[in-house]
Coordinates of C-alpha atoms in Angstrom, one line a residue:
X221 CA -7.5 9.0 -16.0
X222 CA -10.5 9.8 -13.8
X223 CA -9.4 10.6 -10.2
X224 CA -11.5 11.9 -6.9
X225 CA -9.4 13.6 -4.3
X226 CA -11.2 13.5 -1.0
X227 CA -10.0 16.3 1.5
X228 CA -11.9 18.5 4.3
X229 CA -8.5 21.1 3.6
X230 CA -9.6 23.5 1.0
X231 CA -6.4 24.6 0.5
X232 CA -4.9 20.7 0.0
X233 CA -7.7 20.0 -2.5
X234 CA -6.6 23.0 -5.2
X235 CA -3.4 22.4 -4.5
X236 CA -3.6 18.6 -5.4
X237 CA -6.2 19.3 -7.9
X238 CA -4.0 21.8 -9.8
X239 CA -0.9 19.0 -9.9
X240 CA -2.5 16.6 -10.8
X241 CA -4.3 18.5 -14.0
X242 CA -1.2 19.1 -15.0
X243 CA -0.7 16.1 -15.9
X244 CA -3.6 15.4 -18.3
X245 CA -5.9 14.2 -15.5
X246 CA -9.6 14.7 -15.0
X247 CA -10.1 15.5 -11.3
X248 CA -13.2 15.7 -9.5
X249 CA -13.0 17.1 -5.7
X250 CA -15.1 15.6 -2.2
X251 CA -14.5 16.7 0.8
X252 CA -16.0 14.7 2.8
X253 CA -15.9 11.1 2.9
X254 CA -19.9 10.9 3.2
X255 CA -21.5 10.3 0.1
X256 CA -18.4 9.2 -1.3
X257 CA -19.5 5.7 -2.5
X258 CA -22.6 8.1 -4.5
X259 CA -19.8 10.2 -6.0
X260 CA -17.9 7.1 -6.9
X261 CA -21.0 5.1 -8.5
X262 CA -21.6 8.7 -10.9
X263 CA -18.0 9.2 -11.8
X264 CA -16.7 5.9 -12.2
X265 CA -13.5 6.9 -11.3
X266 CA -9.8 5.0 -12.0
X267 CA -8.2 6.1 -8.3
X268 CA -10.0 7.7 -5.3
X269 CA -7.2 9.6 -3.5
X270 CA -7.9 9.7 0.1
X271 CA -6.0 12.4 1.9
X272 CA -7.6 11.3 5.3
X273 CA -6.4 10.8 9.1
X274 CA -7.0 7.2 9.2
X275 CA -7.4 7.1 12.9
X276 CA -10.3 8.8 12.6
X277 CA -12.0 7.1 9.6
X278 CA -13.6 3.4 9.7
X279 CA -11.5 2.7 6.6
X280 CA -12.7 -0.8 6.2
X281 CA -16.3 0.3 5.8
X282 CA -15.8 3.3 3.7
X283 CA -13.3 1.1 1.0
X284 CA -16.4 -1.5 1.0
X285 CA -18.7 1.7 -0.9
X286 CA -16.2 2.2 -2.8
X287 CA -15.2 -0.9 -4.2
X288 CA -19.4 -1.6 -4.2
X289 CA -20.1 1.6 -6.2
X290 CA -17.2 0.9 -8.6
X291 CA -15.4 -2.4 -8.7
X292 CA -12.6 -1.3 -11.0
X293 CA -11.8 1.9 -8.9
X294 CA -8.6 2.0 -6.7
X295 CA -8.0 3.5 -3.6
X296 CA -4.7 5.0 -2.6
X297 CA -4.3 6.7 0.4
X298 CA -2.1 9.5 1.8
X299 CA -2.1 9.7 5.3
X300 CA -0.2 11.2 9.0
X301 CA -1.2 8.0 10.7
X302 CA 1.2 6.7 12.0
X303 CA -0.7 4.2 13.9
X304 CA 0.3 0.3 13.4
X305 CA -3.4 -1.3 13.3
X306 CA -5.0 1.5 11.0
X307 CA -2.0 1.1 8.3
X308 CA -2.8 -3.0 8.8
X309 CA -6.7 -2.6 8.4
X310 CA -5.9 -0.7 5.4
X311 CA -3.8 -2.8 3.5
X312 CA -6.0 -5.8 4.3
X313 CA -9.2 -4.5 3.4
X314 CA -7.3 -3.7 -0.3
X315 CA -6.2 -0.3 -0.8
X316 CA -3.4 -0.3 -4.0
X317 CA -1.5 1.8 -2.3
X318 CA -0.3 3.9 0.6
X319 CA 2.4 6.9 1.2
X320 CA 2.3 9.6 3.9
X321 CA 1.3 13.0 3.8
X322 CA 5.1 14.2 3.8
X323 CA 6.1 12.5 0.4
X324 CA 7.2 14.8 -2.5
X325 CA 5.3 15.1 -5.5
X326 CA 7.7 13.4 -7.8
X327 CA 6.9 10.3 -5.7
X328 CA 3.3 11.0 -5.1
X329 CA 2.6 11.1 -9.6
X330 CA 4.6 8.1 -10.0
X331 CA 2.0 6.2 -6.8
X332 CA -0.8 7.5 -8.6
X333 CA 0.5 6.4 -12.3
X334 CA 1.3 2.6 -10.7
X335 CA -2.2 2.2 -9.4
X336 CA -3.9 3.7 -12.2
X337 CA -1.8 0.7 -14.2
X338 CA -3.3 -2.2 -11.7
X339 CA 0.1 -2.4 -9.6
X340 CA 0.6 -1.6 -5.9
X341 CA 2.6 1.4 -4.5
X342 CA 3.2 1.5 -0.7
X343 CA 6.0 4.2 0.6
X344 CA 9.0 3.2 2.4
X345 CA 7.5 4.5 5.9
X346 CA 4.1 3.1 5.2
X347 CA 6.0 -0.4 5.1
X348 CA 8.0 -0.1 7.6
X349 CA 5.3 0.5 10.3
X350 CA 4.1 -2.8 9.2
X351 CA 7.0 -4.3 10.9
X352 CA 8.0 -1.5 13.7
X353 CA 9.2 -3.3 16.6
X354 CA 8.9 -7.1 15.0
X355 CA 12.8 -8.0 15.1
X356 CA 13.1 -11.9 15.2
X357 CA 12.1 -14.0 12.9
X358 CA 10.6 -18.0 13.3
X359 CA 10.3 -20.5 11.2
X360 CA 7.2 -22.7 12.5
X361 CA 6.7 -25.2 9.8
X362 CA 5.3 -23.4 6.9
X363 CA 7.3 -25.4 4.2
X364 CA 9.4 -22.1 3.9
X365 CA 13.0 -22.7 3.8
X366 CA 15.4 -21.1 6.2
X367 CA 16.6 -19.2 3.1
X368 CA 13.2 -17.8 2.3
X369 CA 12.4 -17.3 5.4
X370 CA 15.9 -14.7 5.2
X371 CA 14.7 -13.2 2.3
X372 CA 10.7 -12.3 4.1
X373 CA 12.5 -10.7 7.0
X374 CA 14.1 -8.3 4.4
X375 CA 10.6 -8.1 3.0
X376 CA 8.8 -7.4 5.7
X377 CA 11.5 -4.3 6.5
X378 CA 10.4 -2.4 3.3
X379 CA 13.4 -3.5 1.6
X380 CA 13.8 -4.0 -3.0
X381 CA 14.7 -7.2 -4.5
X382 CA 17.8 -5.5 -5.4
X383 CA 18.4 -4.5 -1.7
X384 CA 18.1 -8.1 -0.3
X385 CA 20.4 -9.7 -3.1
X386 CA 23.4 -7.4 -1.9
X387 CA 22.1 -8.1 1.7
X388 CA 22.3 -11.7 1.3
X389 CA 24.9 -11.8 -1.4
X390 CA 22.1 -12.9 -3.9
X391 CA 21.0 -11.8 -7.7
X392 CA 17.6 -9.8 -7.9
X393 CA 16.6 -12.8 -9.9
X394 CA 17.2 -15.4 -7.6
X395 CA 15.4 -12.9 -4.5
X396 CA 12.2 -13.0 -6.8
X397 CA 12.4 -16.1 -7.2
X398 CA 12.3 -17.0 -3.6
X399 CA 9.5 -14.3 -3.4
X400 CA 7.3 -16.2 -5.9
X401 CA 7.7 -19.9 -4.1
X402 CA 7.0 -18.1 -1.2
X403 CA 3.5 -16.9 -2.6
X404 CA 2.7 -19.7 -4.3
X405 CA 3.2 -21.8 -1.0
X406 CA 1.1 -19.7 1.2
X407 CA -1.3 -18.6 -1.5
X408 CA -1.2 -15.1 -2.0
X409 CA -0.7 -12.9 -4.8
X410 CA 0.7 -9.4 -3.9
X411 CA 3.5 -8.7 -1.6
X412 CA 1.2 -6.6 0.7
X413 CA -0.4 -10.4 1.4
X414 CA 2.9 -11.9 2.2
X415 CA 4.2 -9.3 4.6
X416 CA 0.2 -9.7 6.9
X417 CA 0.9 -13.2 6.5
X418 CA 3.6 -13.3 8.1
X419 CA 2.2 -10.8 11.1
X420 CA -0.4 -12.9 11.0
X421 CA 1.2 -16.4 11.2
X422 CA 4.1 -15.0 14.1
X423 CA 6.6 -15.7 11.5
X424 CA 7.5 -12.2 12.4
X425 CA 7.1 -12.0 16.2
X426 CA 7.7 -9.1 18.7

């Protein structure tokens, strides 16, 4: 697997570029975020690891280059922001995944191996500022049962399949079950989609 790290810390870049050969990966370092989309278009890379203050960086525009210079290439990103709208613009312009820059490296290898396999990987603290400070729910006529509608709030907090069946005294079966009508009723495809929906929509409202 082919992977740029993109970091202005010297220091952050070995360090990450030394892990992550260790585990059989070609790495190629950047770091600055100009030029990337060039970089990207040469290397053809599987995941572009973007250790970035997102605050700072028009994120939207910069994952446009990247997914122009390589449509196959990923984008997951490990930030400090802790900012509500720059996690949101993220997610919805399509990065495949998200963690901050305090995760341990056990977690960080398994985010990068998920993407790299076409799935999603979004820490626990990346989704829960999705939904910081949204604590009712509503149910305004989506054609989403009030059962469903339950099983999103749990969602939206960050929370496994797993987690909401002993929550709601469900099996894990029958929460992704009510996971997948959900989807299929609103139209989406990834969970990321479901939880801005429902920001969105005010199904989740302050």
């Amino acid at each position: 697997m082919k992977i740029i790290i993109v970091d202005n810390n010297t220091i952050i870049r070995e360090g990450l570029k030394s892990m992550l050969f260790s585990e059989g990966w070609e790495v190629t370092e950047q770091k600055e975020v100009e030029g990337l989309g060039a970089v990207v278009d040469l290397i053809k890379p599987e995941i572009v690891l973007l250790e970035i203050n997102l605050c700072d960086t028009p994120i939207k525009a910069l994952l446009q280059q990247i997914k122009t210079a390589s449509t196959n290439t990923k984008t997951l990103i490990v930030s400090d922001c802790k900012c509500e709208m720059p996690v949101i613009l993220a997610i919805s312009a399509g990065v495949a995944g998200f963690v901050g820059k305090d995760i341990e490296k056990e977690e960080l290898i398994n985010a990068i191996k998920k993407v790299g396999m076409g799935k999603q990987y979004f820490s626990q603290d990346i989704t829960s500022i999705i939904t910081e400070n949204f604590v009712t729910m509503k149910n305004t006529n989506y054609e989403l049962s009030d059962r469903e509608i339950e099983v999103l709030k749990y969602i939206c907090k960050g929370r496994s399949n797993e987690q909401i069946g002993d929550i709601l005294f469900l099996s894990e079966k029958t929460v992704a079950t009510h996971k997948r009508n959900m989807m299929k009723k609103i139209g989406v495809k990834k969970t990321t989609d479901l939880i801005l929906w429902a920001v969105e929509k005010g199904i989740i409202a302050k």
